[in-house]
Coordinates of C-alpha atoms in Angstrom, one line a residue:
Chain E
M297 CA -16.3 12.3 57.3
F298 CA -19.3 14.8 57.4
V299 CA -20.2 17.3 60.0
V300 CA -23.6 18.7 59.7
G301 CA -24.4 22.2 60.9
S302 CA -27.9 23.4 62.0
G303 CA -28.5 24.7 58.5
A304 CA -28.2 21.2 57.1
R305 CA -30.0 19.2 59.7
H306 CA -32.8 18.5 57.2
L307 CA -30.2 16.6 55.0
E308 CA -28.6 14.6 57.8
D309 CA -30.9 11.5 57.8
E310 CA -30.5 11.0 54.1
L311 CA -26.8 11.6 54.2
R312 CA -26.4 8.9 56.8
A313 CA -28.9 6.6 55.1
L314 CA -26.9 6.8 51.8
G315 CA -23.7 5.9 53.6
G316 CA -22.2 9.3 54.5
G317 CA -20.4 8.8 57.8
G318 CA -20.6 11.7 60.1
L319 CA -19.2 13.2 63.3
N320 CA -21.7 14.1 66.0
V321 CA -22.0 17.8 66.7
E322 CA -23.5 19.6 69.7
I323 CA -24.9 23.0 68.8
K324 CA -26.6 25.3 71.3
R325 CA -27.1 28.9 72.2
F326 CA -25.8 30.6 75.3
P327 CA -28.3 32.7 77.3
D328 CA -26.6 35.9 75.8
G329 CA -27.3 34.7 72.3
E330 CA -23.9 33.4 71.3
K331 CA -23.7 30.0 69.6
Y332 CA -21.8 27.2 71.1
V333 CA -20.6 24.3 68.9
R334 CA -18.7 21.1 69.8
V335 CA -17.6 18.4 67.4
M336 CA -17.3 14.8 68.7
G337 CA -14.4 12.9 67.2
S338 CA -12.1 13.8 64.4
S339 CA -10.7 12.7 61.0
E340 CA -8.0 13.8 58.7
E341 CA -10.4 15.2 56.1
V342 CA -13.8 16.6 57.1
T343 CA -16.6 18.0 55.0
V344 CA -18.8 20.5 56.8
V345 CA -22.3 20.7 55.3
Q346 CA -24.1 23.9 56.2
S347 CA -26.7 25.7 54.2
T348 CA -27.0 29.4 54.9
F349 CA -30.6 30.3 54.5
A350 CA -32.3 32.5 57.2
P351 CA -31.0 33.2 59.8
Q352 CA -28.2 33.6 57.4
D353 CA -25.7 35.3 59.6
E354 CA -26.1 32.7 62.4
H355 CA -25.5 29.9 59.9
L356 CA -22.4 31.6 58.5
V357 CA -20.9 32.2 62.0
E358 CA -21.6 28.6 62.9
L359 CA -19.8 27.5 59.7
I360 CA -16.6 29.2 60.8
L361 CA -17.0 28.1 64.5
L362 CA -17.3 24.5 63.3
A363 CA -14.1 25.0 61.2
D364 CA -12.2 26.4 64.1
A365 CA -13.2 23.4 66.3
L366 CA -12.1 21.0 63.5
R367 CA -8.8 22.7 62.9
E368 CA -8.2 22.7 66.7
R369 CA -8.8 18.9 66.5
G370 CA -6.1 18.6 63.9
V371 CA -8.2 18.2 60.8
Q372 CA -5.9 18.6 57.8
K373 CA -8.3 19.1 55.0
L374 CA -11.5 21.0 55.4
R375 CA -14.2 21.2 52.8
A376 CA -17.3 23.3 53.1
V377 CA -20.5 22.3 51.3
V378 CA -22.8 25.2 51.4
P379 CA -25.9 24.2 49.4
Y380 CA -27.4 27.7 49.5
L381 CA -24.9 30.5 49.9
A382 CA -26.3 33.5 51.6
Y383 CA -25.7 36.9 50.0
S384 CA -25.1 35.3 46.6
R385 CA -27.5 37.8 45.0
Q386 CA -25.5 40.8 46.3
D387 CA -22.9 40.1 43.6
R388 CA -22.2 43.5 42.2
V389 CA -22.1 47.2 43.1
T390 CA -25.3 48.7 41.7
K391 CA -25.0 52.0 43.6
D392 CA -21.8 53.6 44.8
G393 CA -21.0 52.7 48.4
E394 CA -22.5 49.2 48.3
P395 CA -20.4 46.1 49.1
V396 CA -20.0 43.1 46.9
S397 CA -21.5 41.2 49.9
V398 CA -20.9 37.7 48.5
R399 CA -17.2 38.5 48.3
A400 CA -17.1 39.4 52.0
I401 CA -18.8 36.1 52.8
L402 CA -16.6 34.0 50.6
R403 CA -13.5 35.6 52.1
A404 CA -14.6 34.9 55.6
I405 CA -15.3 31.2 54.7
A406 CA -11.8 31.0 53.0
V407 CA -10.1 31.8 56.3
Y408 CA -10.6 28.2 57.4
Y409 CA -11.8 26.1 54.4
D410 CA -9.6 24.6 51.7
E411 CA -12.4 23.9 49.4
L412 CA -15.9 25.2 48.9
Y413 CA -18.8 23.5 47.1
V414 CA -22.0 25.4 46.4
F415 CA -25.1 24.6 44.4
D416 CA -26.3 26.7 41.5
L417 CA -24.8 30.0 42.5
H418 CA -26.6 33.1 41.3
N419 CA -23.5 34.4 39.7
P420 CA -20.9 31.6 39.4
E421 CA -18.2 34.2 38.5
T422 CA -18.2 35.4 42.1
L423 CA -16.5 32.2 43.1
R424 CA -13.2 33.9 42.0
F425 CA -13.3 35.6 45.3
F426 CA -12.7 32.3 47.0
P427 CA -8.9 32.0 46.8
S428 CA -8.7 28.2 46.7
K429 CA -10.8 25.5 45.0
A430 CA -14.4 26.5 44.7
V431 CA -17.0 24.5 42.7
N432 CA -20.5 25.4 41.6
L433 CA -22.5 22.2 41.5
S434 CA -25.5 21.7 39.2
P435 CA -28.7 20.2 40.4
A436 CA -29.8 19.6 36.8
G437 CA -29.5 15.8 37.2
A438 CA -31.7 15.8 40.3
I439 CA -34.3 18.1 38.7
A440 CA -34.3 16.0 35.5
E441 CA -34.7 12.8 37.4
Y442 CA -37.6 14.2 39.4
F443 CA -39.5 15.7 36.5
G444 CA -38.5 13.4 33.7
K445 CA -41.5 11.0 33.6
K446 CA -44.0 13.7 34.4
L447 CA -42.7 15.8 31.6
G448 CA -42.6 13.1 28.9
E449 CA -41.9 14.6 25.5
G450 CA -42.2 18.1 26.9
V451 CA -40.2 21.3 26.7
V452 CA -37.8 22.8 29.2
L453 CA -37.9 26.6 29.5
A454 CA -35.8 29.2 31.2
P455 CA -37.7 32.3 32.5
D456 CA -35.2 34.6 30.8
K457 CA -32.2 34.3 28.5
G458 CA -29.7 34.6 31.4
A459 CA -31.1 31.4 32.9
L460 CA -30.9 29.4 29.6
M461 CA -27.9 27.3 30.6
R462 CA -29.9 25.9 33.5
A463 CA -32.8 24.8 31.3
K464 CA -30.4 23.5 28.7
A465 CA -28.7 21.3 31.3
V466 CA -31.9 19.8 32.4
A467 CA -33.3 19.3 28.9
E468 CA -30.1 17.6 27.6
K469 CA -30.3 15.1 30.4
L470 CA -33.8 14.2 29.2
G471 CA -33.1 14.6 25.5
L472 CA -35.8 17.3 25.3
E473 CA -36.2 20.6 23.5
Y474 CA -35.3 23.8 25.5
S475 CA -35.7 27.5 25.1
H476 CA -36.2 30.6 27.1
F477 CA -38.7 33.4 27.6
H478 CA -38.1 36.8 26.0
K479 CA -39.1 39.8 28.1
V480 CA -40.2 42.9 26.3
R481 CA -40.9 46.1 28.4
I482 CA -44.1 47.5 26.8
S483 CA -44.6 50.3 29.3
P484 CA -42.8 51.5 32.4
T485 CA -44.8 49.2 34.5
E486 CA -45.6 46.3 32.1
V487 CA -43.4 43.6 30.8
Q488 CA -44.6 41.2 28.1
M489 CA -43.1 37.7 28.1
K490 CA -43.1 35.1 25.4
P491 CA -41.2 31.9 24.8
V492 CA -38.7 32.1 22.0
D493 CA -38.8 29.8 19.0
V494 CA -40.7 26.9 20.6
D495 CA -44.2 25.6 20.2
V496 CA -45.7 24.6 23.5
K497 CA -49.2 23.7 22.3
G498 CA -50.3 20.3 23.7
K499 CA -47.0 19.8 25.4
N500 CA -45.9 19.6 29.0
V501 CA -43.6 22.4 30.0
L502 CA -41.0 22.6 32.8
I503 CA -39.8 26.1 33.7
V504 CA -36.5 26.0 35.6
D505 CA -34.8 28.8 37.5
D506 CA -32.2 29.2 40.2
I507 CA -34.2 31.0 42.9
I508 CA -37.9 31.6 43.4
S509 CA -38.7 34.3 45.8
T510 CA -42.0 36.1 45.1
G511 CA -42.8 33.7 42.3
G512 CA -44.3 36.6 40.2
T513 CA -42.3 35.7 37.0
M514 CA -43.2 32.0 37.3
I515 CA -46.8 32.7 37.7
R516 CA -46.9 35.0 34.7
A517 CA -45.0 32.5 32.6
A518 CA -47.3 29.7 33.7
N519 CA -50.4 31.6 32.8
L520 CA -49.0 32.5 29.4
L521 CA -48.1 28.9 28.7
K522 CA -51.6 27.8 29.6
E523 CA -53.1 30.5 27.3
M524 CA -50.8 29.2 24.5
G525 CA -52.2 25.7 24.9
A526 CA -49.6 24.0 27.0
K527 CA -50.8 20.8 28.6
K528 CA -49.2 20.7 32.0
V529 CA -46.9 23.4 33.4
F530 CA -44.3 22.4 36.0
V531 CA -42.0 24.8 37.9
A532 CA -38.6 23.8 39.3
A533 CA -36.0 25.8 41.1
T534 CA -32.8 25.1 43.0
H535 CA -33.3 27.4 45.9
G536 CA -36.7 28.0 47.4
V537 CA -36.2 31.4 49.0
F538 CA -39.9 31.9 49.1
A539 CA -41.5 35.1 50.2
E540 CA -44.6 34.9 52.4
G541 CA -47.4 33.2 50.5
A542 CA -45.3 32.5 47.4
I543 CA -45.5 28.7 47.6
E544 CA -49.3 28.9 47.7
R545 CA -49.6 31.4 44.9
V546 CA -47.2 29.5 42.6
S547 CA -48.7 26.2 43.4
K548 CA -52.1 27.5 42.4
A549 CA -50.9 28.7 39.0
V550 CA -49.0 25.5 38.0
D551 CA -49.5 21.8 37.9
E552 CA -46.6 21.2 40.2
L553 CA -44.0 23.2 42.0
A554 CA -40.8 21.5 43.3
V555 CA -37.5 22.9 44.5
T556 CA -34.4 21.1 45.8
N557 CA -33.6 20.8 49.5
T558 CA -30.7 23.3 49.5
I559 CA -33.3 25.2 51.7
P560 CA -35.9 23.2 53.6
T561 CA -39.4 24.2 52.5
P562 CA -42.7 22.3 52.1
V563 CA -42.0 21.8 48.4
S564 CA -38.3 20.8 48.7
K565 CA -39.0 17.5 47.0
I566 CA -35.8 17.2 45.0
S567 CA -32.8 16.0 46.9
I568 CA -29.2 17.2 46.3
V569 CA -27.8 14.7 48.9
P570 CA -26.7 12.2 46.2
D571 CA -24.7 14.9 44.6
I572 CA -23.0 15.8 47.9
L573 CA -22.1 12.1 48.4
K574 CA -20.4 12.0 45.0
L575 CA -17.9 14.7 46.1
Chain G
M167 CA -13.8 59.6 59.4
F168 CA -16.2 57.4 61.4
V169 CA -18.8 54.9 60.0
V170 CA -21.3 53.7 62.6
G171 CA -22.9 50.3 62.3
S172 CA -26.3 49.4 63.7
G173 CA -24.5 48.0 66.8
A174 CA -23.2 51.5 67.6
R175 CA -26.1 53.7 66.8
H176 CA -26.5 54.5 70.5
L177 CA -23.0 56.1 70.4
E178 CA -23.5 58.1 67.2
D179 CA -25.0 61.3 68.6
E180 CA -22.3 61.7 71.2
L181 CA -19.6 60.8 68.6
R182 CA -20.8 63.6 66.4
A183 CA -21.4 66.1 69.2
L184 CA -17.8 65.6 70.4
G185 CA -16.5 66.3 66.9
G186 CA -16.2 62.9 65.3
G187 CA -17.0 63.3 61.6
G188 CA -18.9 60.5 60.1
L189 CA -20.0 59.1 56.8
N190 CA -23.7 58.3 56.5
V191 CA -24.7 54.7 56.2
E192 CA -27.8 53.0 55.0
I193 CA -28.5 49.7 56.6
K194 CA -31.6 47.7 55.9
R195 CA -32.8 44.1 55.7
F196 CA -34.0 42.4 52.5
P197 CA -37.3 40.4 52.8
D198 CA -35.3 37.2 52.8
G199 CA -33.4 38.3 55.9
E200 CA -30.1 39.4 54.3
K201 CA -28.6 42.6 55.5
Y202 CA -27.9 45.4 53.0
V203 CA -25.5 48.2 53.7
R204 CA -24.4 51.2 51.8
V205 CA -21.8 53.9 52.7
M206 CA -22.2 57.4 51.5
G207 CA -19.0 59.1 50.7
S208 CA -15.4 58.0 51.4
S209 CA -12.1 59.0 52.9
E210 CA -8.6 57.6 52.9
E211 CA -8.8 56.4 56.4
V212 CA -12.1 55.2 58.0
T213 CA -12.9 53.9 61.4
V214 CA -15.9 51.6 61.6
V215 CA -17.6 51.6 65.0
Q216 CA -19.7 48.5 65.6
S217 CA -20.4 46.8 68.9
T218 CA -21.3 43.1 68.6
F219 CA -23.9 42.5 71.3
A220 CA -27.0 40.4 70.4
P221 CA -27.9 39.8 67.7
Q222 CA -24.1 39.1 67.6
D223 CA -23.8 37.3 64.3
E224 CA -25.8 40.0 62.5
H225 CA -23.6 42.7 63.9
L226 CA -20.5 40.7 62.9
V227 CA -21.6 40.2 59.4
E228 CA -22.5 43.8 59.1
L229 CA -19.0 44.7 60.2
I230 CA -17.5 42.8 57.3
L231 CA -20.0 44.0 54.8
L232 CA -19.3 47.6 55.8
A233 CA -15.6 46.9 55.3
D234 CA -16.1 45.4 51.9
A235 CA -18.1 48.5 50.8
L236 CA -15.4 50.8 52.1
R237 CA -12.5 48.9 50.4
E238 CA -14.6 49.0 47.2
R239 CA -14.7 52.8 47.7
G240 CA -10.9 52.8 47.8
V241 CA -10.4 53.3 51.6
Q242 CA -6.7 52.7 52.3
K243 CA -6.7 52.2 56.0
L244 CA -9.6 50.6 57.8
R245 CA -9.9 50.5 61.6
A246 CA -12.5 48.6 63.5
V247 CA -13.6 49.8 66.9
V248 CA -15.6 47.0 68.5
P249 CA -16.5 48.2 71.9
Y250 CA -18.0 44.8 72.9
L251 CA -16.5 41.9 71.0
A252 CA -18.9 38.9 70.7
Y253 CA -17.6 35.5 71.6
S254 CA -14.8 36.9 73.7
R255 CA -15.7 34.6 76.6
Q256 CA -15.2 31.5 74.4
D257 CA -11.5 32.0 74.6
R258 CA -10.2 28.5 75.3
V259 CA -11.0 24.8 74.7
T260 CA -12.6 23.5 77.9
K261 CA -13.9 20.2 76.4
D262 CA -12.3 18.4 73.4
G263 CA -14.0 19.4 70.2
E264 CA -14.8 23.0 71.1
P265 CA -13.6 25.9 69.0
V266 CA -11.7 28.9 70.3
S267 CA -14.6 31.0 69.1
V268 CA -13.1 34.4 69.7
R269 CA -10.2 33.3 67.4
A270 CA -12.6 32.6 64.5
I271 CA -14.2 36.0 65.0
L272 CA -10.9 37.8 65.1
R273 CA -9.7 36.1 62.0
A274 CA -12.9 37.0 60.1
I275 CA -12.5 40.6 61.1
A276 CA -8.8 40.6 60.1
V277 CA -9.7 39.8 56.4
Y278 CA -10.7 43.4 55.9
Y279 CA -9.4 45.5 58.9
D280 CA -5.9 46.8 59.4
E281 CA -6.4 47.7 63.0
L282 CA -8.8 46.6 65.8
Y283 CA -9.7 48.3 69.0
V284 CA -11.8 46.6 71.6
F285 CA -12.7 47.5 75.2
D286 CA -11.8 45.5 78.2
L287 CA -11.5 42.1 76.5
H288 CA -12.4 39.1 78.7
N289 CA -9.0 37.6 77.9
P290 CA -6.7 40.2 76.3
E291 CA -4.2 37.5 75.3
T292 CA -6.6 36.3 72.6
L293 CA -5.8 39.5 70.6
R294 CA -2.8 37.6 69.4
F295 CA -5.2 35.9 66.9
F296 CA -5.6 39.2 65.2
P297 CA -2.6 39.2 62.9
S298 CA -2.1 43.0 62.7
K299 CA -2.4 45.8 65.3
A300 CA -5.0 45.0 67.9
V301 CA -5.5 47.1 71.1
N302 CA -7.4 46.4 74.3
L303 CA -8.7 49.8 75.6
S304 CA -9.4 50.3 79.2
P305 CA -12.5 52.1 80.5
A306 CA -10.9 52.6 83.9
G307 CA -10.6 56.4 83.3
A308 CA -14.3 56.7 82.4
I309 CA -15.4 54.5 85.4
A310 CA -13.1 56.4 87.8
E311 CA -14.5 59.7 86.6
Y312 CA -18.1 58.6 86.9
F313 CA -17.7 57.1 90.4
G314 CA -14.9 59.3 91.8
K315 CA -17.0 61.9 93.7
K316 CA -19.5 59.3 94.9
L317 CA -16.8 57.1 96.2
G318 CA -14.9 59.8 98.1
E319 CA -12.2 58.1 100.3
G320 CA -13.5 54.7 99.5
V321 CA -12.1 51.4 98.4
V322 CA -12.1 49.7 94.9
L323 CA -12.5 45.9 94.9
A324 CA -12.3 43.3 92.2
P325 CA -14.8 40.3 92.6
D326 CA -11.9 37.9 92.3
K327 CA -8.1 37.9 92.0
G328 CA -8.2 37.5 88.2
A329 CA -10.0 40.9 87.9
L330 CA -7.6 42.7 90.2
M331 CA -5.8 44.7 87.5
R332 CA -9.1 46.3 86.5
A333 CA -9.8 47.5 90.1
K334 CA -6.3 48.6 90.4
A335 CA -6.5 50.8 87.3
V336 CA -9.6 52.5 88.6
A337 CA -8.2 52.9 92.1
E338 CA -4.9 54.4 90.9
K339 CA -6.7 57.0 88.9
L340 CA -8.5 58.1 92.1
G341 CA -5.6 57.5 94.5
L342 CA -7.6 55.0 96.4
E343 CA -7.0 51.7 98.1
Y344 CA -7.8 48.5 96.2
S345 CA -8.1 44.8 96.7
H346 CA -10.0 41.8 95.6
F347 CA -12.4 39.2 97.0
H348 CA -11.1 35.8 97.8
K349 CA -13.4 32.9 97.0
V350 CA -13.3 29.7 99.1
R351 CA -15.4 26.7 98.1
I352 CA -16.7 25.5 101.5
S353 CA -19.0 22.8 100.0
P354 CA -19.8 21.5 96.5
T355 CA -22.6 24.0 96.2
E356 CA -21.4 26.8 98.4
V357 CA -18.7 29.4 97.9
Q358 CA -17.6 31.8 100.6
M359 CA -16.3 35.2 99.6
K360 CA -14.3 37.7 101.6
P361 CA -12.3 40.8 100.7
V362 CA -8.6 40.3 101.2
D363 CA -6.5 42.6 103.4
V364 CA -8.8 45.6 103.5
D365 CA -11.1 47.2 106.0
V366 CA -14.4 48.3 104.5
K367 CA -16.1 49.4 107.7
G368 CA -17.6 52.8 107.3
K369 CA -16.2 53.2 103.8
N370 CA -17.8 53.5 100.4
V371 CA -16.9 50.6 98.1
L372 CA -16.8 50.2 94.4
I373 CA -16.8 46.7 92.9
V374 CA -15.5 46.6 89.3
D375 CA -15.7 43.8 86.9
D376 CA -15.6 43.3 83.1
I377 CA -18.9 41.7 82.5
I378 CA -22.1 41.4 84.5
S379 CA -24.5 38.7 83.3
T380 CA -26.6 37.2 86.1
G381 CA -25.1 39.5 88.7
G382 CA -25.0 36.7 91.3
T383 CA -21.4 37.4 92.3
M384 CA -22.0 41.1 92.6
I385 CA -25.1 40.6 94.8
R386 CA -23.3 38.3 97.1
A387 CA -20.3 40.6 97.3
A388 CA -22.5 43.6 98.0
N389 CA -24.5 41.8 100.8
L390 CA -21.3 40.7 102.4
L391 CA -19.8 44.3 102.3
K392 CA -23.0 45.7 103.9
E393 CA -22.7 43.0 106.7
M394 CA -19.1 44.1 107.2
G395 CA -20.2 47.6 107.8
A396 CA -19.5 49.2 104.4
K397 CA -21.3 52.6 103.9
K398 CA -22.3 52.7 100.3
V399 CA -21.7 49.9 97.8
F400 CA -21.4 50.8 94.1
V401 CA -21.0 48.3 91.2
A402 CA -19.4 49.1 87.9
A403 CA -18.7 46.9 84.9
T404 CA -17.5 47.5 81.4
H405 CA -20.0 45.3 79.5
G406 CA -23.6 45.0 80.7
V407 CA -24.5 41.6 79.2
F408 CA -27.4 41.4 81.6
A409 CA -29.5 38.2 81.9
E410 CA -33.3 38.7 82.2
G411 CA -34.0 40.6 85.5
A412 CA -30.3 41.0 86.4
I413 CA -30.4 44.8 86.3
E414 CA -33.3 44.9 88.8
R415 CA -31.7 42.3 91.1
V416 CA -28.3 44.0 91.2
S417 CA -29.8 47.5 91.5
K418 CA -31.8 46.4 94.6
A419 CA -28.7 45.0 96.3
V420 CA -26.4 48.0 95.8
D421 CA -26.5 51.8 96.1
E422 CA -25.8 52.3 92.4
L423 CA -25.1 50.1 89.4
A424 CA -23.5 51.6 86.3
V425 CA -21.9 50.1 83.2
T426 CA -20.3 51.6 80.2
N427 CA -22.1 52.0 76.9
T428 CA -20.2 49.3 75.0
I429 CA -23.7 47.7 75.1
P430 CA -26.8 49.9 75.4
T431 CA -28.7 49.1 78.6
P432 CA -30.8 51.2 81.0
V433 CA -27.8 51.5 83.2
S434 CA -25.1 52.3 80.6
K435 CA -24.3 55.6 82.2
I436 CA -20.6 55.6 81.6
S437 CA -19.5 56.7 78.2
I438 CA -16.6 55.3 76.3
V439 CA -17.1 57.7 73.4
P440 CA -14.3 60.1 74.6
D441 CA -11.9 57.2 74.5
I442 CA -12.9 56.3 71.0
L443 CA -12.3 59.9 69.9
K444 CA -8.8 59.8 71.3
L445 CA -7.8 57.1 68.9

C-alpha cells in the first residue's frame, strides 16, 4: 500500500494508473503554520512516497508525521521512498563547524522507517548513516528508454569523471559508447573542458548528470560538443533542482533537455514511477 | 556555552548581557532553499537555544543541523532549550489516522540531544516521548514579577479548569487568591463563562493561559469581568501564537496584554531569559 505525501502528489495519478494501491491522505496547514496529516485506512506494510524538494523542511516533517500516524495505526513495516532527498549535497564537512546535513536528515527519517529508497543520491556512501536497509535506485533505465531512439548510434557522456558511472549505466542499457569530460583549470577563473577519448563528430550526444542547478556546466559542454561537430546534443539529469531561468538557458543551448520526475518541473518528462512500482 | 538558532535570535542580546557565553553561528539559505549552518568554536557542553514558532519546520530542521555540527565538533553533552515547541498542541489522536505530532518532533530531537528544556508545554505528559531528560519549565515567576505591582491585591484566574495550575503558580508567587472560569454550554453555539467561587468586584484581575491564538476566550472573559465590576483586567500568556489581528482585539478588550518572549511578538514583554540562564 502506498501513501503519497504532498511532495509526491505529482506522481500519484501514474502510481494509481499503473496499479499502485494507495491509502487516502488528508494534508492541511493550521492557521499557525503547523502541518496536519491524517491517513485513511491501514495495512500491514506501507510505503510512503515523499520527495523532499523545496519547501524541503516542510516535506521532511510531513514525512515523519505520516510515519507517526501509520505506526499509530499499527503498520508493521514502513518503507520510505524519497525520490529526491533534501540536503544530499551537504554530505561532508568542508569547513570546521559545518554539519554533515544529510546525516542528520537520514537519522531523523530512521526514527520511524524500516527501509529507505532514494534515487541517484549525490553521494551514495552517505546512506551508511541510515542504520537499516537503504537503497540508492538508478534512473538509468528510464533515461535510456526516453532518449534511446532519439540518440540512435550516439555517445553518452558524463560532465566529469566523478559522474562516469551514471553515463556508463545509461550507455550500457543502449549498447552505446560512453566517456566523460575532462576539466582543466587554465586560469583562476577559467576551466577548459574536453571529452576524453571519444569522437563526437557527426554523432548525437547525451550528457547525463545527477543534478542540474544553474546548468552552467551543461551549457558549456553542449557548446563545446557543437563546435566539435556533434549532431544533436541532449541533456538528461535525475534531479531538476533548477535555479531561476536555468531551464530556459539550458534548453536554448541544447536540442532537448529532460529530467526525471523526482522533482516536478516543466521538463520532468522521464518517469521514475515504474521503478517505484518494482520495489 | 550557548548556541542560538534563528528561532532565538530575539533572545541573544539579553542572553549575552546577562552573562551567557555563546558560540557564534552562521546560518544562511542556499539558492535551492536548503539551510546551511556553521558553528564557530566548540565546548564540552553546549546548550542550543531554538524556539520553533513559524516557520516551524525550518526551525526544527535547523535545530538538528546545529546538533549534527556540534557532535561533529566533539561536543559531549548537548542540551536543547526550545522555548516554544512546535506541534505541542497535536498531542493526541482525535480522529483515527492522525499522528501524535508532538511525539514525532520529540523523537527527532532526541536523535541528537541528551536533554530537552521547554516552557509551559501544552500537555506536559507528552514529554514522556523524549527518551532522556526532558523538563517543562514554568514562566510563572517571570509573569508574577511582571504583573505583581500592577495587580496589587488582585485575583489570578485561569480561563478554564484545565489551566488552573498555571494561575495557581502565579498567584502563589504573589500571595494572591486564584480561581478559574467555569464554561457552561447553554446552546450548541453558545458557551457561558463565569469565574468560580471568587468575588472580582473592585479588584484587579490577571487571566493567565499557556497560549493565546485568536484571543476569543480572553476577550469574553475580560468583558465578563468588567461587567462583574472588576477594576483592571490584565491578560498574560506564555506563548503568543497570535492569529491575524488578535493582539489588537485582545489589547482593546483589556487593560494590558503581555506574553513571554518564547515567541517574539509586539507584546512579548516578559522575558524567560533569566530562567534559561538558571539551567
